[in-house]
PDB file of N, CA and C in Angstrom:
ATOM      1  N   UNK A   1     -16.708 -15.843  18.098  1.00  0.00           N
ATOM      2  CA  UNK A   1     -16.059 -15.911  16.815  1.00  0.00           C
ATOM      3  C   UNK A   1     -16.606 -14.845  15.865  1.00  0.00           C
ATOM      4  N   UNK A   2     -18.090 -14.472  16.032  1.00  0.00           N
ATOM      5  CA  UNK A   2     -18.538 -13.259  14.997  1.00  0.00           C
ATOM      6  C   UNK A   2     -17.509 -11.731  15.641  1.00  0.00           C
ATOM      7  N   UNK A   3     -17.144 -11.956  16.504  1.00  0.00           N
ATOM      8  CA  UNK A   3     -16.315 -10.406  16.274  1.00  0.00           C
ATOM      9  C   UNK A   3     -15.294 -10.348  15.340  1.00  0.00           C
ATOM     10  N   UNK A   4     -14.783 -11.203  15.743  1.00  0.00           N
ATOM     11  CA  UNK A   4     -13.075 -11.726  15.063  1.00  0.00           C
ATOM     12  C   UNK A   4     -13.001 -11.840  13.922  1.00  0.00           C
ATOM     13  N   UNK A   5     -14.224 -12.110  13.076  1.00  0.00           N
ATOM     14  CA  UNK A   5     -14.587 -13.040  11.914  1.00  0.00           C
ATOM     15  C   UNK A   5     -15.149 -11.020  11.137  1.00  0.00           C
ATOM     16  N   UNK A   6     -15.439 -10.082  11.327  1.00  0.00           N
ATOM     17  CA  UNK A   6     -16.091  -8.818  10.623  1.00  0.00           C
ATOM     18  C   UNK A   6     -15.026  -7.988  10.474  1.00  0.00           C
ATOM     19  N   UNK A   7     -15.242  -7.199   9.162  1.00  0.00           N
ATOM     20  CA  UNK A   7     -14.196  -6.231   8.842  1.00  0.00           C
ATOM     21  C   UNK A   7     -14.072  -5.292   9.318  1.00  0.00           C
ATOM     22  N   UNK A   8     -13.159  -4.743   9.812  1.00  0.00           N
ATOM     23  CA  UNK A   8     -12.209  -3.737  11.465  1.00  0.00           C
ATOM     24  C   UNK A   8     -12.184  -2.864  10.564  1.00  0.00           C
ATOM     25  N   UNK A   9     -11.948  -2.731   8.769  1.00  0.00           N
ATOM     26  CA  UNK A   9     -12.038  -1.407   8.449  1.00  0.00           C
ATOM     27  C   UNK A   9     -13.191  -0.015   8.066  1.00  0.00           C
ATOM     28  N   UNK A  10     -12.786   1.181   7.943  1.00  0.00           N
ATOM     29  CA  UNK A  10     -13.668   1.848   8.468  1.00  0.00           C
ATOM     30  C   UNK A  10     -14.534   2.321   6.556  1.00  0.00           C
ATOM     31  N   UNK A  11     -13.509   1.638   5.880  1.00  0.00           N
ATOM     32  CA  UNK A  11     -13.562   2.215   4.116  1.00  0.00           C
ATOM     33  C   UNK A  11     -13.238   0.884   3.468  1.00  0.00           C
ATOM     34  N   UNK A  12     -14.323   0.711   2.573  1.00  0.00           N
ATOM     35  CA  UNK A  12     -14.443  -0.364   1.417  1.00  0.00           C
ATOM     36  C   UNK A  12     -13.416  -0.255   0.652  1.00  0.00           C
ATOM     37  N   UNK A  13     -12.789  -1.405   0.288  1.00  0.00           N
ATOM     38  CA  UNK A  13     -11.293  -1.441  -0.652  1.00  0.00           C
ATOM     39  C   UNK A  13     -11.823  -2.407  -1.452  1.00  0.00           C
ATOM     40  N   UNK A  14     -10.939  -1.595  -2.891  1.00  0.00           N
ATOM     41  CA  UNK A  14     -11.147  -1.615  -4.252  1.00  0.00           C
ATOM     42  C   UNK A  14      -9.979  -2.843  -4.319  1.00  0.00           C
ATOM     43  N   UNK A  15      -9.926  -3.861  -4.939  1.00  0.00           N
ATOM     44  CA  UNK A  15      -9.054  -5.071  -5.679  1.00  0.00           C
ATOM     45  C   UNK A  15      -8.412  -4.467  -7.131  1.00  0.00           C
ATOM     46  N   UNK A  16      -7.253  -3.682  -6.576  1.00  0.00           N
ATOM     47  CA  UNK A  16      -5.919  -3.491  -7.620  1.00  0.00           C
ATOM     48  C   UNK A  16      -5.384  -3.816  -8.230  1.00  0.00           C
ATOM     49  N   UNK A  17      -4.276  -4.001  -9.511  1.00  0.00           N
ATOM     50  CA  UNK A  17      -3.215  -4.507  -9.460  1.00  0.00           C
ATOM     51  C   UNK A  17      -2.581  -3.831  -9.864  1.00  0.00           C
ATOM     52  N   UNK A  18      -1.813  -2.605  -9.516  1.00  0.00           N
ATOM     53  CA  UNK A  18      -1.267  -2.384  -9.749  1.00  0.00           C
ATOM     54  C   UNK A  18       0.369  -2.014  -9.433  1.00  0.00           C
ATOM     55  N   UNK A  19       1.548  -1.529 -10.281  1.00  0.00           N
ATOM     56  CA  UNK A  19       2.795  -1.330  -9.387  1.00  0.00           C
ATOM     57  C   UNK A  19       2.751  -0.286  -8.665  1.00  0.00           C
ATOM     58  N   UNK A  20       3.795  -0.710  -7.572  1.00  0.00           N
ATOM     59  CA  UNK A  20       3.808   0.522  -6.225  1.00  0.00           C
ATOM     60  C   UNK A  20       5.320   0.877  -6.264  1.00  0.00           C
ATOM     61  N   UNK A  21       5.405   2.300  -6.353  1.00  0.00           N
ATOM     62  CA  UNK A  21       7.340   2.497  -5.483  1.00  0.00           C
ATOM     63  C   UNK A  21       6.939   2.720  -4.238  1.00  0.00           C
ATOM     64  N   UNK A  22       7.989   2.569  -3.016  1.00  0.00           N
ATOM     65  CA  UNK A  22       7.914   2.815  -1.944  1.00  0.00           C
ATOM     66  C   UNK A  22       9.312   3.374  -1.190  1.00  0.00           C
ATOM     67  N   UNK A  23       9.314   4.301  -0.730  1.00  0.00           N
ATOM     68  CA  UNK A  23      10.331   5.070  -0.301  1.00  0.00           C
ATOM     69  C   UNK A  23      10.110   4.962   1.700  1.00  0.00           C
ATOM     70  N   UNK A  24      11.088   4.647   2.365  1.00  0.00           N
ATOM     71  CA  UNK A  24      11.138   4.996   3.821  1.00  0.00           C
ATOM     72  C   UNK A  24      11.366   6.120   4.237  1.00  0.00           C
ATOM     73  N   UNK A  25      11.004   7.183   5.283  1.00  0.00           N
ATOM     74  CA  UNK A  25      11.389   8.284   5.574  1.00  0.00           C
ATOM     75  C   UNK A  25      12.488   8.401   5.356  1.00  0.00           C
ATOM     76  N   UNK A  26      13.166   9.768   5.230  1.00  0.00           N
ATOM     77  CA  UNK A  26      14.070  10.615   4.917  1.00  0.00           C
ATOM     78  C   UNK A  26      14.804   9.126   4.135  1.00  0.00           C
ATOM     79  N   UNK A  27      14.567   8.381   2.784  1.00  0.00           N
ATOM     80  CA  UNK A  27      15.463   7.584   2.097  1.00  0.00           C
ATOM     81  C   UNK A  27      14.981   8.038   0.928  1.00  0.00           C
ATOM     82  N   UNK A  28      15.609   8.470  -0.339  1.00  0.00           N
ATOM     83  CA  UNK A  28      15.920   8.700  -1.317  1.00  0.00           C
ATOM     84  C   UNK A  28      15.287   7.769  -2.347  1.00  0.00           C
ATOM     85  N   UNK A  29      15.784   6.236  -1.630  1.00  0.00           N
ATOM     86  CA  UNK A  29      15.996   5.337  -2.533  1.00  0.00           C
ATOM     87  C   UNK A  29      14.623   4.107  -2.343  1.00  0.00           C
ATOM     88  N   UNK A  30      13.951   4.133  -3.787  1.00  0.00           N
ATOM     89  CA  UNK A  30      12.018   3.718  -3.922  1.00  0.00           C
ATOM     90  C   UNK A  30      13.059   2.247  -4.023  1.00  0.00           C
ATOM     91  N   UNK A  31      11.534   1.505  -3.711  1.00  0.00           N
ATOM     92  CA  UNK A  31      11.960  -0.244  -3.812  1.00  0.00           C
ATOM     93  C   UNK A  31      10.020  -0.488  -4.432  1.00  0.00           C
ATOM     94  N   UNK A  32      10.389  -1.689  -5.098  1.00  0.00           N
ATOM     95  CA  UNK A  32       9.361  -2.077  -6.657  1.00  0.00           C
ATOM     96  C   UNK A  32       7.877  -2.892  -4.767  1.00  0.00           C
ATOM     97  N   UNK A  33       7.300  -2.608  -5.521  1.00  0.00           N
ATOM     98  CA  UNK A  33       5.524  -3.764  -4.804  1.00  0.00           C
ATOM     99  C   UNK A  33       4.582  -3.931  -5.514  1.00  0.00           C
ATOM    100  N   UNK A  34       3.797  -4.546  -4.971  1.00  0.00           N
ATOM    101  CA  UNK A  34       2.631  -4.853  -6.399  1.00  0.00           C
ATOM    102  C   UNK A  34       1.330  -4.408  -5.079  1.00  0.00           C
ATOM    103  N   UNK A  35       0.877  -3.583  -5.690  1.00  0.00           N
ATOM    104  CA  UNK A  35      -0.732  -2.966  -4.832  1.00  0.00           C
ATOM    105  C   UNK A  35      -1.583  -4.526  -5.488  1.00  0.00           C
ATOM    106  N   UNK A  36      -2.459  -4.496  -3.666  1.00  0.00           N
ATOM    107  CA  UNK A  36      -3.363  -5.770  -3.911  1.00  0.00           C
ATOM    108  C   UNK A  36      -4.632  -5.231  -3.326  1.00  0.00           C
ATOM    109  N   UNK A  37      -4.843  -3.945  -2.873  1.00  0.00           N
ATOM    110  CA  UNK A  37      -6.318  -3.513  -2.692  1.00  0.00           C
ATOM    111  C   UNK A  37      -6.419  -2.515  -2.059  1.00  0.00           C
ATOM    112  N   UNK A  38      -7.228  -1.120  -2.400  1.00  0.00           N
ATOM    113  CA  UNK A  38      -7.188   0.155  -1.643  1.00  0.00           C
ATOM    114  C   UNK A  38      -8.740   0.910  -1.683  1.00  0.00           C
ATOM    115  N   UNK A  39      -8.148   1.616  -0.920  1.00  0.00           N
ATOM    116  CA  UNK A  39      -9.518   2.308  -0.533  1.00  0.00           C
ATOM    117  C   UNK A  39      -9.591   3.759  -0.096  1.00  0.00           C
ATOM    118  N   UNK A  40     -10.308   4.285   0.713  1.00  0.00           N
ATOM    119  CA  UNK A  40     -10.284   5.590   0.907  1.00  0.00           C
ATOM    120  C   UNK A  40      -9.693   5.989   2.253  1.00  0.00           C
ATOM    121  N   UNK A  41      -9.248   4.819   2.985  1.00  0.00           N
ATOM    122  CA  UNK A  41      -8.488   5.046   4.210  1.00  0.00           C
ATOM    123  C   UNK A  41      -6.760   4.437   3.813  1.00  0.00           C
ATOM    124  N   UNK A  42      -6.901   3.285   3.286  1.00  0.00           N
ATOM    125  CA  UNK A  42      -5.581   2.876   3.257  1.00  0.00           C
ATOM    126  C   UNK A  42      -5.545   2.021   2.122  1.00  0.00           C
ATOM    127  N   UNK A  43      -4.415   1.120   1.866  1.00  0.00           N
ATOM    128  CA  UNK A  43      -4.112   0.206   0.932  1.00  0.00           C
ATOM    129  C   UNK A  43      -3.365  -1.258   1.222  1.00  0.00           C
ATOM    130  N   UNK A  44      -3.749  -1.977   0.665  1.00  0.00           N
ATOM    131  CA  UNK A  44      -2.634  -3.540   0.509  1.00  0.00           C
ATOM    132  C   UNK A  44      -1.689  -3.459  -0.548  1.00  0.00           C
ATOM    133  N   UNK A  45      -0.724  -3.968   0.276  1.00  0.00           N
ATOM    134  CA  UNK A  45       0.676  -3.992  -0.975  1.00  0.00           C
ATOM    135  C   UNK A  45       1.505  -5.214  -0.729  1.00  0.00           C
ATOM    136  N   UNK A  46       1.961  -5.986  -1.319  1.00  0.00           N
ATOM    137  CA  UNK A  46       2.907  -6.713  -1.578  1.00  0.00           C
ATOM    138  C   UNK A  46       4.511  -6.971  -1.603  1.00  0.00           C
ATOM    139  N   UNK A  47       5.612  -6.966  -0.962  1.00  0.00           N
ATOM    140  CA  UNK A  47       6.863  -6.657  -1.021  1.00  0.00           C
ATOM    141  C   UNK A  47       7.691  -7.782  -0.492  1.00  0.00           C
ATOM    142  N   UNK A  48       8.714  -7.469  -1.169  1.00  0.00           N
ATOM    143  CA  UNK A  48       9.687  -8.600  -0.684  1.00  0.00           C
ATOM    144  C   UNK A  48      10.906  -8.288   0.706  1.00  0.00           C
ATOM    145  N   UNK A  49      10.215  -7.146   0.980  1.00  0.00           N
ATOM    146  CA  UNK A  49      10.872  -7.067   2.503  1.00  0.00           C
ATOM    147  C   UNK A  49      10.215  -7.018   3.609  1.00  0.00           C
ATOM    148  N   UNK A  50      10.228  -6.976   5.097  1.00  0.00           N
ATOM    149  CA  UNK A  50       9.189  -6.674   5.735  1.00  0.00           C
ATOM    150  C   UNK A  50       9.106  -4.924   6.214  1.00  0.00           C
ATOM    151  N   UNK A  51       8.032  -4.045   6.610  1.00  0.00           N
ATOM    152  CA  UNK A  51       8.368  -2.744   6.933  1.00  0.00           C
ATOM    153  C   UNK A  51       8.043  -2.972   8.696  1.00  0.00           C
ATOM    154  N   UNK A  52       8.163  -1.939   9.194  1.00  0.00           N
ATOM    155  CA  UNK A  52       7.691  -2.135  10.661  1.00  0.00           C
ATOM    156  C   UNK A  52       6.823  -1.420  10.946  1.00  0.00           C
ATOM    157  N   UNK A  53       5.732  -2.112  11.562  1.00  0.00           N
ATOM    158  CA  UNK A  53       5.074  -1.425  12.134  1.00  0.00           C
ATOM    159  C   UNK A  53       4.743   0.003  12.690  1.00  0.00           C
ATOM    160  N   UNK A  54       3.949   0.972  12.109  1.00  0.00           N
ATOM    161  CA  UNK A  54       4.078   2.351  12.862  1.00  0.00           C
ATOM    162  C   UNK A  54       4.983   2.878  12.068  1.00  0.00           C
ATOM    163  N   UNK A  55       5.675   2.448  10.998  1.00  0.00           N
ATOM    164  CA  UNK A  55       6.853   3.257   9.818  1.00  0.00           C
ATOM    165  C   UNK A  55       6.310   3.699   9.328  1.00  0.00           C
ATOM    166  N   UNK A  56       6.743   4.906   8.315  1.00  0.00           N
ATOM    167  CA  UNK A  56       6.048   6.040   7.625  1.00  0.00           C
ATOM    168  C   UNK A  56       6.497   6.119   6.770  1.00  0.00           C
ATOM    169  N   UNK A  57       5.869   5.638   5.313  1.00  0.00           N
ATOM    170  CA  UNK A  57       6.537   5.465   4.115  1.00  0.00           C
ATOM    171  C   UNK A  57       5.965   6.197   3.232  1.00  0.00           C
ATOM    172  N   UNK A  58       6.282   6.330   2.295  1.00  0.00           N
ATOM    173  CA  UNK A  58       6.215   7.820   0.890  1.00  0.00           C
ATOM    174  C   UNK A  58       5.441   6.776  -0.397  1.00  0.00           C
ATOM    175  N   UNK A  59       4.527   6.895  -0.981  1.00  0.00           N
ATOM    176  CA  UNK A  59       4.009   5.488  -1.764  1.00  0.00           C
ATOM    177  C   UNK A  59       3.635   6.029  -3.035  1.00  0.00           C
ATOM    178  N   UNK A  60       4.134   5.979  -4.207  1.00  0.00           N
ATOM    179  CA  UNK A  60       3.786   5.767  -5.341  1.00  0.00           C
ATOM    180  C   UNK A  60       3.372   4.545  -6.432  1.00  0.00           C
ATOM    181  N   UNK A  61       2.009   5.183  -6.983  1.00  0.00           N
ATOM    182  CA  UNK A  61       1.009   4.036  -7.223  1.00  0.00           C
ATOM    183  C   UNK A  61       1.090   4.912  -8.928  1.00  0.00           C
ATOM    184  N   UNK A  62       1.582   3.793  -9.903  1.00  0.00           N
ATOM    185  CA  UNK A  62       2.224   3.677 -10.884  1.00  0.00           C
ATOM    186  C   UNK A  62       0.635   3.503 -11.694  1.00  0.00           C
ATOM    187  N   UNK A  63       0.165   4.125 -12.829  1.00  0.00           N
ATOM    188  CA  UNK A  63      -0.766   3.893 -13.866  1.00  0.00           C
ATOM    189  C   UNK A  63      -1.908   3.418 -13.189  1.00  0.00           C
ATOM    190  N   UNK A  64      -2.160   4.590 -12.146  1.00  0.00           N
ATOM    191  CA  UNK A  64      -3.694   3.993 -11.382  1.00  0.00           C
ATOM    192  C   UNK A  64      -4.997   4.358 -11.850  1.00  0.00           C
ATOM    193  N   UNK A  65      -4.588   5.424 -12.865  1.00  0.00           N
ATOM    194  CA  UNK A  65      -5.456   6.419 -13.847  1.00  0.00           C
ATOM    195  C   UNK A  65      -4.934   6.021 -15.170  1.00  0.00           C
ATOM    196  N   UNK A  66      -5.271   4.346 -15.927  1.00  0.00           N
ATOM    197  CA  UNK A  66      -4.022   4.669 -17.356  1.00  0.00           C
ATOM    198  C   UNK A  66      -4.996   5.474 -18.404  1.00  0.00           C
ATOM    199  N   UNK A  67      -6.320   6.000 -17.905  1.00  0.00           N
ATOM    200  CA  UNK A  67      -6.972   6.952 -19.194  1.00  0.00           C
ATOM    201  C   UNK A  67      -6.448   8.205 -19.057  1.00  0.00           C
ATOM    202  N   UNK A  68      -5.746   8.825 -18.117  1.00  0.00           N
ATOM    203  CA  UNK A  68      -5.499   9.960 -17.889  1.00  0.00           C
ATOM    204  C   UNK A  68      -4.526  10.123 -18.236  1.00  0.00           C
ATOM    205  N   UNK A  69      -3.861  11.175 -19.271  1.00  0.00           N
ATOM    206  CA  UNK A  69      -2.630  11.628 -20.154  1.00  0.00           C
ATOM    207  C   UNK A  69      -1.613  11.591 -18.849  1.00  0.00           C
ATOM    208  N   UNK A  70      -0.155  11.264 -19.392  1.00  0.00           N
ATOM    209  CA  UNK A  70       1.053  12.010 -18.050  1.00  0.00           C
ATOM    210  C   UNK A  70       1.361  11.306 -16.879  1.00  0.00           C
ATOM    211  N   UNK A  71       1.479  12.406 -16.011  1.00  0.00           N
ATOM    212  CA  UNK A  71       1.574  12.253 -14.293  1.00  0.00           C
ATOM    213  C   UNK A  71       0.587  12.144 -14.059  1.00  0.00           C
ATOM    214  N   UNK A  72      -0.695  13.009 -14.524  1.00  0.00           N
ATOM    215  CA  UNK A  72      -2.810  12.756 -14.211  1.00  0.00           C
ATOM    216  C   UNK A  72      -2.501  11.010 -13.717  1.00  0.00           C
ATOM    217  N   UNK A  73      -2.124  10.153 -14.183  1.00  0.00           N
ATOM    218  CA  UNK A  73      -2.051   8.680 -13.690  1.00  0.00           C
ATOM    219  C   UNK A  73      -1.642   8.466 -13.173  1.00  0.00           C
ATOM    220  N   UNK A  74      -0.796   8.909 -12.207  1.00  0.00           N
ATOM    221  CA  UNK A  74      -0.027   8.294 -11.124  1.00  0.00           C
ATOM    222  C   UNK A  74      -0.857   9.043  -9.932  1.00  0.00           C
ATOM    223  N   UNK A  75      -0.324   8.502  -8.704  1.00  0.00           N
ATOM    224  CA  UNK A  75      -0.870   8.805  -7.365  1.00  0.00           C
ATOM    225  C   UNK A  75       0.812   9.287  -6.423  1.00  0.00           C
ATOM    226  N   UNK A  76       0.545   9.783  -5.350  1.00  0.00           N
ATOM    227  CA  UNK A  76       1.363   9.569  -4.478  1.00  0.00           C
ATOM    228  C   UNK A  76       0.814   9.851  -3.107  1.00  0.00           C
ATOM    229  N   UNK A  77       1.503   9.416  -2.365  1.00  0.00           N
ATOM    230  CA  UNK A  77       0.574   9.298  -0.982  1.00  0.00           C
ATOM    231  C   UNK A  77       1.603   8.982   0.163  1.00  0.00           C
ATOM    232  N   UNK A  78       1.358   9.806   1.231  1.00  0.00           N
ATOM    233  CA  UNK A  78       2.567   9.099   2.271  1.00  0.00           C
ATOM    234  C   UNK A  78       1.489   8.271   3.450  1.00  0.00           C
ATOM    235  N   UNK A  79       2.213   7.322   3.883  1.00  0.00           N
ATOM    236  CA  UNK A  79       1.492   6.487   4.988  1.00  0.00           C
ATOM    237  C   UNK A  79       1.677   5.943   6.056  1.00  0.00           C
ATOM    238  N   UNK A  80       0.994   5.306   6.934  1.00  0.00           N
ATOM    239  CA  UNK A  80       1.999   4.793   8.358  1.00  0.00           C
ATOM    240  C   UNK A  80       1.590   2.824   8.118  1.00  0.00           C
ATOM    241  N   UNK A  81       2.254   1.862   8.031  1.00  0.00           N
ATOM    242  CA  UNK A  81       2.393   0.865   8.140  1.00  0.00           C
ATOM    243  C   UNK A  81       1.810   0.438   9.609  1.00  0.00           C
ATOM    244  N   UNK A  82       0.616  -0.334   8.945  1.00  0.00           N
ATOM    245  CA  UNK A  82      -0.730  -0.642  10.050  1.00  0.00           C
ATOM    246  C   UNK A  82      -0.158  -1.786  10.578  1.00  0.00           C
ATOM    247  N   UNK A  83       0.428  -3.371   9.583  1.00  0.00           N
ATOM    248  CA  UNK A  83       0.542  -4.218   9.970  1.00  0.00           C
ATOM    249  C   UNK A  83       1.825  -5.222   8.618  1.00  0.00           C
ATOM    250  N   UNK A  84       2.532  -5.710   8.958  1.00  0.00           N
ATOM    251  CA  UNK A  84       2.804  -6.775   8.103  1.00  0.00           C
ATOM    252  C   UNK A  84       3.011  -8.152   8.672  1.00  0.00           C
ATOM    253  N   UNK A  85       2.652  -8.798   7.460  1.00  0.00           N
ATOM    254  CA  UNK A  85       2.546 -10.450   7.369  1.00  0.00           C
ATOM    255  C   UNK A  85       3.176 -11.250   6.843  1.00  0.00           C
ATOM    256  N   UNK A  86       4.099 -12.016   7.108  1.00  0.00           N
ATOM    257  CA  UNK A  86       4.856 -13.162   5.860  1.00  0.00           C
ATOM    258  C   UNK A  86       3.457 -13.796   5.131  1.00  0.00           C
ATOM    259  N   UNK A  87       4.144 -13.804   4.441  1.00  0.00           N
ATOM    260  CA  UNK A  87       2.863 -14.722   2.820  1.00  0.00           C
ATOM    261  C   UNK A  87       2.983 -15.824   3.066  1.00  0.00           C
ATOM    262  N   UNK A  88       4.339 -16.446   3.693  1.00  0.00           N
ATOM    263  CA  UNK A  88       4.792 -17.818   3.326  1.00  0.00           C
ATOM    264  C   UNK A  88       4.771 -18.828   1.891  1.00  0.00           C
ATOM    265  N   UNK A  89       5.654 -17.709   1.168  1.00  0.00           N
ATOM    266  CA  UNK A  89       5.921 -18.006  -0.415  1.00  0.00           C
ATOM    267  C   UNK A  89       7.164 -18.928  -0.387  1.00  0.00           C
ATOM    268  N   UNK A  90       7.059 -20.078  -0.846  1.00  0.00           N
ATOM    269  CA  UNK A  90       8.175 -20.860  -0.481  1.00  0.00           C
ATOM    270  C   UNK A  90       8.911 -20.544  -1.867  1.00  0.00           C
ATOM    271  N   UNK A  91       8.142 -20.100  -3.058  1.00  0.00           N
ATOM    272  CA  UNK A  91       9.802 -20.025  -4.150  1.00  0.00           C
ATOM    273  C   UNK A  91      11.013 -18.379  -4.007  1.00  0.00           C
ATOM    274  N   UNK A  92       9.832 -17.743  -3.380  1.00  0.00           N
ATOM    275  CA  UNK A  92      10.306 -16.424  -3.281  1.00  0.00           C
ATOM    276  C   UNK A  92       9.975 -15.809  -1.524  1.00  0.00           C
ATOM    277  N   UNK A  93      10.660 -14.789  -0.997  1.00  0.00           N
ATOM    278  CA  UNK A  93       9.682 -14.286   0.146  1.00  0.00           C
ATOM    279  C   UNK A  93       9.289 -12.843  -0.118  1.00  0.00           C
ATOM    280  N   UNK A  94       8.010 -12.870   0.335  1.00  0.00           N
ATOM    281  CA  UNK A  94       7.065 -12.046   0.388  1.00  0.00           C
ATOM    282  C   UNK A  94       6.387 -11.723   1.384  1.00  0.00           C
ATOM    283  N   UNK A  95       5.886 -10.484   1.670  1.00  0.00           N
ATOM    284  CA  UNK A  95       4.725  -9.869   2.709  1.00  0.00           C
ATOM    285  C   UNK A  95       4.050  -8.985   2.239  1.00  0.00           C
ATOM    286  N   UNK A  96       2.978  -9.007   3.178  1.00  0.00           N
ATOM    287  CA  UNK A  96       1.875  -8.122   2.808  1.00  0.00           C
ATOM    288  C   UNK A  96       2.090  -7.185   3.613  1.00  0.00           C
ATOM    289  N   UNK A  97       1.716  -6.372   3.370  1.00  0.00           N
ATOM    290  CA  UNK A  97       1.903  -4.669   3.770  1.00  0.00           C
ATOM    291  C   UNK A  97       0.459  -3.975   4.356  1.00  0.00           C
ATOM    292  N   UNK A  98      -0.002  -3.625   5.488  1.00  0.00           N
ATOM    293  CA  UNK A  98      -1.427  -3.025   5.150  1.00  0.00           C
ATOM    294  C   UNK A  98      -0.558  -1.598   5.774  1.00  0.00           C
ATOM    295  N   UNK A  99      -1.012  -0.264   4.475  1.00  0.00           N
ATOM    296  CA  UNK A  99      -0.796   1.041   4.980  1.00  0.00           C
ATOM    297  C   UNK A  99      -2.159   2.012   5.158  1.00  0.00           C
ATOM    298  N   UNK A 100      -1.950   2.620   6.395  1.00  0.00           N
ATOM    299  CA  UNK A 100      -3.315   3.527   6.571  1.00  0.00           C
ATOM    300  C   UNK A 100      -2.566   5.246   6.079  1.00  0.00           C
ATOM    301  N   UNK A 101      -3.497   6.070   4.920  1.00  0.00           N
ATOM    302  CA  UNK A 101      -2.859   7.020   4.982  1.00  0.00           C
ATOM    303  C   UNK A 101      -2.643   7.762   6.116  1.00  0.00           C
ATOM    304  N   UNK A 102      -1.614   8.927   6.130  1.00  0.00           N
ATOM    305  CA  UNK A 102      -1.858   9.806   7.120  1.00  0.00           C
ATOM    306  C   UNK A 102      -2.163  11.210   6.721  1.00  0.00           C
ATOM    307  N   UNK A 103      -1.972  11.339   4.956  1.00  0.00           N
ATOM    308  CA  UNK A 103      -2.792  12.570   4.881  1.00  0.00           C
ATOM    309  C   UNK A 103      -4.017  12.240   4.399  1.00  0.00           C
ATOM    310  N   UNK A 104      -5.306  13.071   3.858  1.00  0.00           N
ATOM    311  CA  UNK A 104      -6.143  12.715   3.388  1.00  0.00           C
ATOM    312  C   UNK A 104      -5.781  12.241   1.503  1.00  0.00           C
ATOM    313  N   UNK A 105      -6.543  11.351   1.009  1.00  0.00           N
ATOM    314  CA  UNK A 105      -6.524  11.403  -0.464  1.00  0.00           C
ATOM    315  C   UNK A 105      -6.949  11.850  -1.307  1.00  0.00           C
ATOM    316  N   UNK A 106      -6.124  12.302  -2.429  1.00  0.00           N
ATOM    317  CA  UNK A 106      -7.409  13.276  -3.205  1.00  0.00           C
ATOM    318  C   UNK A 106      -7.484  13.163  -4.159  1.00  0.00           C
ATOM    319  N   UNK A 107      -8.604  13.242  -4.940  1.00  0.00           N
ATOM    320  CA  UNK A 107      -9.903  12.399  -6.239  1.00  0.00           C
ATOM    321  C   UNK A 107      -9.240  13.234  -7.022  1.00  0.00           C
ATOM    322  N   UNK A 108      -8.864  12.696  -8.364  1.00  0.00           N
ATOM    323  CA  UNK A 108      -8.769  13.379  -9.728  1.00  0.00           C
ATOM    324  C   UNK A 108     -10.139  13.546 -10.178  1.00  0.00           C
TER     325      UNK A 108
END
């Protein structure tokens, strides 16, 4: 049970809250998430659809910098969808999202 039970990731994640857009390859069209924890490899996000596995999505992270004047506050980042989970939200449905980037991230 101690294997199963230790954290598989390779980078400490920060507890967020903030909003996410999220765009699917070659789609135009962003859909709303709520970021629930990130780090220097990847992030948790929140959504009311499920993505698939191994998908490669385009991610904008809304007032992640709100001291920084402008665009300086926003992020963007593209990623590959590690895993999703139903929440099992019975008033609404929801999943969790875990994305690992695939480019590197970079520090304001």
């Amino acid at each position: 049970m101690e294997d199963g039970s230790r954290n598989r990731r390779a980078f400490q994640r920060e507890r967020k809250e903030n909003s996410v857009k999220y765009s699917r390859l070659d789609s135009d069209e962003y859909y709303d998430a709520r970021l629930v924890d990130m780090g220097e490899g990847g992030l948790c996000m929140e959504t009311r659809s499920p993505l698939r596995t191994g998908e490669i999505i385009y991610l904008q992270l809304l007032n992640l910098h709100p001291e920084k004047p402008g665009l300086a506050a926003h992020r963007s980042f593209q990623g590959r969808v590690r895993w999703t989970r139903d929440l099992g939200c019975t008033d609404r449905t929801r999943y969790g999202i875990g994305v690992q980037y695939t480019r590197p991230v970079s520090h304001p």
